[in-house]
Structures are given as structure tokens and as C-alpha cells.
Coordinates of C-alpha atoms in Angstrom, one line a residue:
X1 CA 0.0 0.0 0.0
X2 CA 2.9 2.4 0.8
X3 CA 4.5 1.9 -2.6
X4 CA 1.1 2.5 -4.3
X5 CA 0.7 5.7 -2.3
X6 CA 4.2 6.9 -3.1
X7 CA 3.6 6.2 -6.8
X8 CA 0.3 8.1 -6.7
X9 CA 1.9 11.1 -5.1
X10 CA 4.7 11.0 -7.6
X11 CA 2.2 10.9 -10.5
X12 CA 0.3 13.8 -9.0
X13 CA 3.6 15.8 -8.6
X14 CA 4.6 15.1 -12.2
X15 CA 1.2 16.2 -13.4
X16 CA 1.3 19.4 -11.5
X17 CA 4.9 20.1 -12.6
X18 CA 4.0 19.5 -16.2
X19 CA 1.1 22.0 -15.9
X20 CA 3.6 24.7 -14.9
X21 CA 5.0 27.0 -17.6
X22 CA 7.4 29.8 -18.5
X23 CA 7.4 32.7 -21.0
X24 CA 10.6 31.9 -22.8
X25 CA 10.9 33.4 -26.3
X26 CA 10.3 36.7 -28.0
X27 CA 9.5 37.5 -31.6
X28 CA 9.8 41.0 -33.0
X29 CA 7.7 41.8 -36.1
X30 CA 7.7 38.1 -37.0
X31 CA 11.5 37.6 -36.4
X32 CA 12.4 34.9 -33.9
X33 CA 14.8 36.1 -31.3
X34 CA 14.5 33.0 -29.1
X35 CA 15.4 33.5 -25.5
X36 CA 18.3 35.9 -26.1
X37 CA 16.8 38.8 -24.2
X38 CA 14.6 36.8 -21.8
X39 CA 15.4 36.7 -18.1
X40 CA 14.4 33.0 -17.8
X41 CA 13.1 32.2 -14.2
X42 CA 15.0 29.6 -12.2
X43 CA 12.0 27.2 -12.5
X44 CA 8.6 26.8 -14.3
X45 CA 6.8 27.0 -11.0
X46 CA 4.4 29.9 -10.2
X47 CA 5.2 32.7 -7.8
X48 CA 3.8 31.8 -4.4
X49 CA 2.5 35.2 -3.4
X50 CA 1.4 38.3 -5.3
X51 CA 3.0 40.4 -2.6
X52 CA 6.5 38.9 -3.1
X53 CA 9.3 40.9 -4.8
X54 CA 9.5 37.9 -7.2
X55 CA 6.5 39.6 -8.9
X56 CA 8.9 42.0 -10.5
X57 CA 10.9 39.7 -12.7
X58 CA 10.6 36.3 -11.0
X59 CA 14.3 36.1 -10.0
X60 CA 15.3 35.6 -13.7
X61 CA 19.0 36.2 -14.1
X62 CA 20.2 38.9 -16.6
X63 CA 19.9 37.9 -20.2
X64 CA 22.8 38.0 -22.6
X65 CA 21.4 40.8 -24.8
X66 CA 18.7 43.4 -25.4
X67 CA 16.2 42.9 -28.2
X68 CA 15.8 45.9 -30.4
X69 CA 12.3 47.0 -31.1
X70 CA 10.6 50.0 -32.7
X71 CA 7.9 52.0 -31.1
X72 CA 4.6 50.9 -32.8
X73 CA 6.0 47.4 -33.7
X74 CA 4.6 44.1 -32.5
X75 CA 6.4 41.7 -30.3
X76 CA 5.1 38.2 -29.6
X77 CA 5.7 36.6 -26.3
X78 CA 5.9 32.8 -26.3
X79 CA 5.1 30.4 -23.4
X80 CA 5.7 26.7 -23.0
X81 CA 5.6 24.2 -20.1
X82 CA 9.3 23.1 -20.3
X83 CA 12.3 25.1 -21.2
X84 CA 13.4 24.6 -24.8
X85 CA 10.2 22.7 -25.8
X86 CA 8.5 24.8 -28.5
X87 CA 6.3 22.0 -29.8
X88 CA 2.7 22.9 -30.6
X89 CA 1.7 19.3 -29.7
X90 CA 1.8 20.3 -26.0
X91 CA -0.4 22.9 -24.3
X92 CA 1.5 26.1 -23.5
X93 CA 0.2 26.0 -20.0
X94 CA -1.8 22.9 -19.1
X95 CA -3.6 21.5 -16.1
X96 CA -6.7 23.7 -16.6
X97 CA -4.7 26.7 -15.5
X98 CA -7.2 29.3 -16.7
X99 CA -6.7 33.0 -16.2
X100 CA -5.7 36.4 -17.8
X101 CA -2.5 37.2 -19.7
X102 CA -1.1 40.7 -19.0
X103 CA 2.0 42.6 -20.3
X104 CA 3.7 45.6 -18.6
X105 CA 6.7 47.8 -19.5
X106 CA 9.0 49.8 -17.3
X107 CA 11.3 52.6 -18.6
X108 CA 14.8 52.0 -17.2
X109 CA 18.2 53.5 -17.6
X110 CA 19.8 50.2 -18.5
X111 CA 17.8 47.0 -19.1
X112 CA 20.8 44.9 -18.0
X113 CA 21.0 46.3 -14.5
X114 CA 17.4 47.2 -13.9
X115 CA 15.9 45.3 -11.0
X116 CA 12.2 45.8 -11.7
X117 CA 11.7 48.1 -8.7
X118 CA 10.8 51.1 -10.9
X119 CA 7.2 51.8 -12.1
X120 CA 5.4 49.6 -14.5
X121 CA 2.6 50.6 -17.0
X122 CA 0.2 48.0 -18.5
X123 CA 0.4 47.8 -22.4
X124 CA -1.7 44.7 -23.0
X125 CA -4.3 42.3 -21.5
X126 CA -6.3 39.3 -22.6
X127 CA -8.7 38.5 -19.8
X128 CA -12.0 36.8 -19.7
X129 CA -15.1 36.5 -21.9
X130 CA -18.4 34.7 -21.3
X131 CA -18.9 31.4 -23.2
X132 CA -22.6 31.3 -24.1
X133 CA -22.3 27.5 -24.3
X134 CA -20.5 27.1 -21.0
X135 CA -21.8 26.3 -17.6
X136 CA -19.1 27.6 -15.2
X137 CA -16.1 29.9 -15.4
X138 CA -13.8 27.0 -16.3
X139 CA -15.8 26.7 -19.6
X140 CA -15.5 30.4 -20.4
X141 CA -12.8 32.1 -22.6
X142 CA -9.5 33.1 -21.0
X143 CA -6.2 34.6 -22.0
X144 CA -4.4 31.4 -21.1
X145 CA -6.7 29.4 -23.3
X146 CA -5.7 31.7 -26.2
X147 CA -2.1 31.0 -25.4
X148 CA -2.8 27.2 -25.8
X149 CA -4.8 27.8 -29.0
X150 CA -1.9 29.8 -30.5
X151 CA 1.0 27.5 -29.6
X152 CA 2.0 29.6 -26.7
X153 CA 2.1 32.9 -28.7
X154 CA 0.5 36.2 -27.8
X155 CA 0.9 39.3 -30.0
X156 CA 1.6 42.5 -28.1
X157 CA 1.8 46.0 -29.7
X158 CA 4.7 48.2 -28.4
X159 CA 3.0 51.6 -28.0
X160 CA 3.9 54.0 -30.8
X161 CA 4.2 57.0 -28.5
X162 CA 7.0 55.6 -26.3
X163 CA 10.3 57.6 -26.2
X164 CA 13.5 55.9 -27.2
X165 CA 15.5 54.1 -24.5
X166 CA 15.8 50.9 -22.5
X167 CA 12.8 49.1 -21.1
X168 CA 11.9 45.9 -19.3
X169 CA 8.9 44.1 -20.7
X170 CA 7.1 41.9 -18.2
X171 CA 4.8 39.1 -19.5
X172 CA 2.5 37.5 -17.0
X173 CA -0.1 34.7 -16.9
X174 CA -2.2 34.3 -13.8
X175 CA -3.7 30.8 -13.2
X176 CA -6.9 31.0 -11.2
X177 CA -7.8 27.3 -10.7
X178 CA -6.9 27.5 -7.0
X179 CA -7.4 31.2 -6.5
X180 CA -10.4 31.3 -4.1
X181 CA -10.1 31.9 -1.2
X182 CA -7.4 34.6 -1.4
X183 CA -3.8 33.6 -1.7
X184 CA -4.2 30.8 -4.2
X185 CA -3.7 32.6 -7.5
X186 CA -0.6 31.5 -9.4
X187 CA 1.3 34.1 -11.4
X188 CA 3.9 33.1 -14.1
X189 CA 6.2 36.0 -14.9
X190 CA 9.2 36.6 -17.2
X191 CA 10.9 39.8 -18.1
X192 CA 12.5 40.7 -21.4
X193 CA 15.3 43.3 -21.9
X194 CA 14.4 45.7 -24.7
X195 CA 15.9 48.8 -26.4
X196 CA 13.1 50.8 -28.0
X197 CA 13.7 53.0 -31.0
X198 CA 11.1 55.7 -30.7
X199 CA 9.3 57.9 -33.2
X200 CA 9.7 61.1 -31.3
X201 CA 7.0 60.1 -28.8
X202 CA 7.1 61.4 -25.2
X203 CA 4.5 59.3 -23.5
X204 CA 4.8 59.1 -19.7
X205 CA 2.0 56.7 -18.6
X206 CA 1.0 56.4 -14.9
X207 CA 2.8 53.5 -13.2
X208 CA 2.3 50.9 -10.5
X209 CA 4.9 48.9 -8.6
X210 CA 5.5 45.3 -7.9
X211 CA 4.8 44.2 -5.3
X212 CA 1.9 46.6 -4.6
X213 CA -0.1 46.4 -7.9
X214 CA -2.1 43.4 -6.7
X215 CA -3.5 42.3 -3.3
X216 CA -4.3 38.7 -2.3
X217 CA -7.9 39.6 -1.9
X218 CA -8.4 41.7 -5.1
X219 CA -11.5 40.7 -7.0
X220 CA -9.4 39.5 -10.0
X221 CA -7.1 37.5 -7.7
X222 CA -9.4 35.9 -5.1
X223 CA -12.0 34.6 -7.5
X224 CA -13.6 31.2 -7.9
X225 CA -13.8 30.2 -11.6
X226 CA -15.6 27.0 -10.8
X227 CA -19.0 28.5 -10.5
X228 CA -21.1 30.6 -12.8
X229 CA -19.4 33.9 -13.8
X230 CA -21.0 37.0 -15.1
X231 CA -18.0 39.4 -14.8
X232 CA -14.3 39.4 -14.2
X233 CA -12.1 42.2 -13.1
X234 CA -8.6 41.9 -14.6
X235 CA -6.0 42.6 -12.0
X236 CA -3.9 45.7 -12.0
X237 CA -4.4 49.1 -13.6
X238 CA -6.2 49.6 -16.9
X239 CA -4.2 49.3 -20.2
X240 CA -2.9 52.8 -20.9
X241 CA -4.2 54.6 -24.0
X242 CA -1.2 53.6 -26.2
X243 CA -1.6 49.9 -25.5
X244 CA -3.9 47.2 -26.8
X245 CA -6.3 44.4 -25.6
X246 CA -7.4 41.1 -27.0
X247 CA -10.9 39.7 -26.4
X248 CA -10.6 36.3 -24.9
X249 CA -11.6 33.6 -27.3
X250 CA -10.6 35.6 -30.4
X251 CA -8.8 33.7 -33.2
X252 CA -5.0 33.7 -33.5
X253 CA -3.8 36.4 -35.9
X254 CA -0.6 37.7 -37.4
X255 CA 2.5 36.1 -35.8
X256 CA 0.3 34.1 -33.4
X257 CA -1.1 32.3 -36.4
X258 CA 1.8 32.3 -38.9
X259 CA 5.1 32.3 -37.0
X260 CA 6.6 28.8 -37.1
X261 CA 9.7 27.8 -35.4
X262 CA 12.3 26.6 -37.9
X263 CA 10.8 28.2 -40.9
X264 CA 10.4 31.9 -39.8
X265 CA 13.3 34.4 -40.0
X266 CA 15.6 34.4 -37.0
X267 CA 18.1 36.9 -35.6
X268 CA 21.2 36.4 -33.5
X269 CA 22.3 39.2 -31.2
X270 CA 25.9 39.7 -30.3
X271 CA 26.2 39.5 -26.5
X272 CA 26.6 43.1 -25.3
X273 CA 29.2 44.1 -22.7
X274 CA 27.5 43.6 -19.4
X275 CA 28.0 45.4 -16.2
X276 CA 29.5 43.7 -13.2
X277 CA 26.6 44.3 -10.9
X278 CA 23.7 41.8 -11.2
X279 CA 20.1 43.0 -11.4
X280 CA 18.4 42.6 -8.0
X281 CA 15.1 40.9 -8.8
X282 CA 14.2 40.4 -5.2
X283 CA 14.1 37.0 -3.4
X284 CA 17.6 35.9 -4.4
X285 CA 19.4 34.4 -7.3
X286 CA 20.4 37.8 -8.6
X287 CA 23.5 36.7 -10.4
X288 CA 22.1 33.9 -12.5
X289 CA 24.4 31.3 -14.1
X290 CA 26.7 29.7 -11.6
X291 CA 28.5 32.7 -10.1
X292 CA 27.2 33.6 -6.6
X293 CA 23.7 32.2 -7.1
X294 CA 21.8 29.6 -5.2
X295 CA 18.6 27.7 -6.2
X296 CA 16.2 27.0 -3.4
X297 CA 15.1 23.4 -2.7
X298 CA 12.4 22.1 -5.0
X299 CA 13.2 24.7 -7.7
X300 CA 14.6 24.1 -11.2
X301 CA 18.4 23.8 -11.6
X302 CA 18.8 22.3 -15.0
X303 CA 17.3 20.6 -18.1
X304 CA 17.5 21.0 -21.9
X305 CA 17.3 24.7 -22.8
X306 CA 17.6 25.8 -19.2
X307 CA 20.1 28.8 -18.7
X308 CA 19.6 29.7 -15.1
X309 CA 21.5 29.0 -11.9
X310 CA 22.6 25.4 -11.4
X311 CA 23.9 25.7 -7.8
X312 CA 21.5 24.2 -5.3
X313 CA 21.3 25.6 -1.8
X314 CA 23.2 23.9 1.0
X315 CA 21.8 20.5 1.8
X316 CA 20.2 19.8 -1.6
X317 CA 21.4 18.3 -4.9
X318 CA 20.4 19.0 -8.5
X319 CA 18.8 15.8 -9.8
X320 CA 17.3 15.2 -13.3
X321 CA 13.6 14.4 -13.4
X322 CA 13.4 14.2 -17.1
X323 CA 15.0 15.5 -20.3
X324 CA 13.6 19.0 -19.7
X325 CA 13.7 19.4 -15.9
X326 CA 16.2 19.0 -13.1
X327 CA 15.3 19.9 -9.6
X328 CA 17.1 20.7 -6.3
X329 CA 16.1 17.9 -3.9

């Protein structure tokens, strides 16, 4: 009986881990930049609390480069369950992890050293829409369902009125399957390092801070999606006037529909000279890689396509669970 129980627990753990996901790649006007400017989080697990400093950039170590984008262009963020797996045969975020997708930007002096503590303005959201043929909120249309439909891709317009300079772009999906009562929402966050070429714009949108933008009991965070829903309040501030929204359940368009890994144009960025100070993302692992970093127990430390820290905290060892995922145990 004990062996059966252990096997059942192991199967449940594997199912839950497989349902986790990470925003990993970035496309710019249909060109595949891969993960070159993505601060990949140390694991594909969700952030435990919306009031944690991890809500800034999820402890992702500094990326090797900054992706160049033009104000008014379209970037496409791409999410998958396992690092390096871009197959459309697997859901981008599985396990009935339904909820909104949101994108923020922060104007910074240097995208390499920025720690996410400066103000953020929302440029995009894909939230909820009623499914007339559904029974409960799980049946309704959600941003994360759109990610699954579009092979993990979500098109996001870079506002045309932004001034030139460095920015962090913060992509977020919030899974709400365990959100009610408060404290059970599961945010998945990745930051991308950008350099924006402006068109003479001088927009200065109002900003919010992370942590602080969300509360554990906010209506869009502490919500039950397992009953009938007639409304949903997307967390955070409204999308500012230069941004864009997508109606949940809308079809895939543009790069979401046409950008195919392996057949689309790609771009390789030369690694830029990087400063000696690491970005402080809050909650540790500021350095990334293997220098001066430490991965907490039960977090990811390796796997195909993984580029984060591989040093487990004292008392734990990095062990391979499968081709894509190694964990500190």
C-alpha cells in the first residue's frame, strides 16, 4: 500500500509540474529572437505570493542581450511548459490553468542592471469573456486558453508614443484554478530586456509597482472560476491609451497564427558588454548562471534549454527528473 501511495503522489507531482510553464521566447515583427533577451526564471513553477518581490521579474538572471524593437511594432511573447520545448503538440500551460494574460513595460536607464523596482505601466491584456455555451467559469474564454490555441504565442503592440531608450517588458499569466479563497492565484512571470527606437514620442504613462499592484484579496485574484461567472475584473491598472487588448476567445492572428519555429526568420544578437553588478530581482538568485547564485530546494536547476542558476542551496542536490527538468532535492 505504501508503494502505491508513493507512486500516486509521484504521479500527482509530475502532473502538477507538467502544468507549470514559462514565458521563454520573443518574436519582433515576426522575427524569432528566441530567449536571447529573456530573463528566464529559475523554474517553471508559479510565484507563491502576489505580494512577493518575485512579482517584478521572477528572479530571472540577466539575459545576454537586449532585443531591439521599434515603437509601434509588434512583439510576440511565447510560453511553454518546459524550457526549450516549443512543440505545438503540447499545451503552452496545461492543467486547466485558466486566467488572464497581461503585459507591462518599465522605462529604465539600463535593461541589464534594472531590478524591476521602478514603475510599470500596462500595455496589454487578454482577460475573460463569457462562453454562451459554457456552464461555469472554467468553460469560459480566458487569456491562457488563447495561449494554448496559438501554440503559446501572444501578439503585443509596443505603444507608438514611447520615447527611445531601454525598457523591461514583463509578461504574466495568472492561473486561477486555486485562487479562491485569497492567496491561491498562481502568477507566471518573465521579463525581457528591450531597447526601443522611438518615433519622437514622449508618453509618460502612470505606473504601478510590484509588489503593490495586486493584493491577495483583489477581485481578480481571489476569485472562484468553478461557478457561474457574469463578470471578471482583470488585476492591476487599466491598459494605458497607447496599449492594446485582446478579447478572450478571439482567433489567432498575425504572428500568433503564422510564425513557425524553424521556418520563420531568426536573428542572432551579439552579447553586449554587461556590467559587473547583477540585477536585483528580489528574493535571491540575482546573479544567475553559476556565479554567486543559489537555487532553493524544489526549484529548477537544469534541463534541456535551461540557462539559469545550477547551484542548489546547501543540503540539496540537482537531480534530473526528465530531459527538460532537473530539480534541487
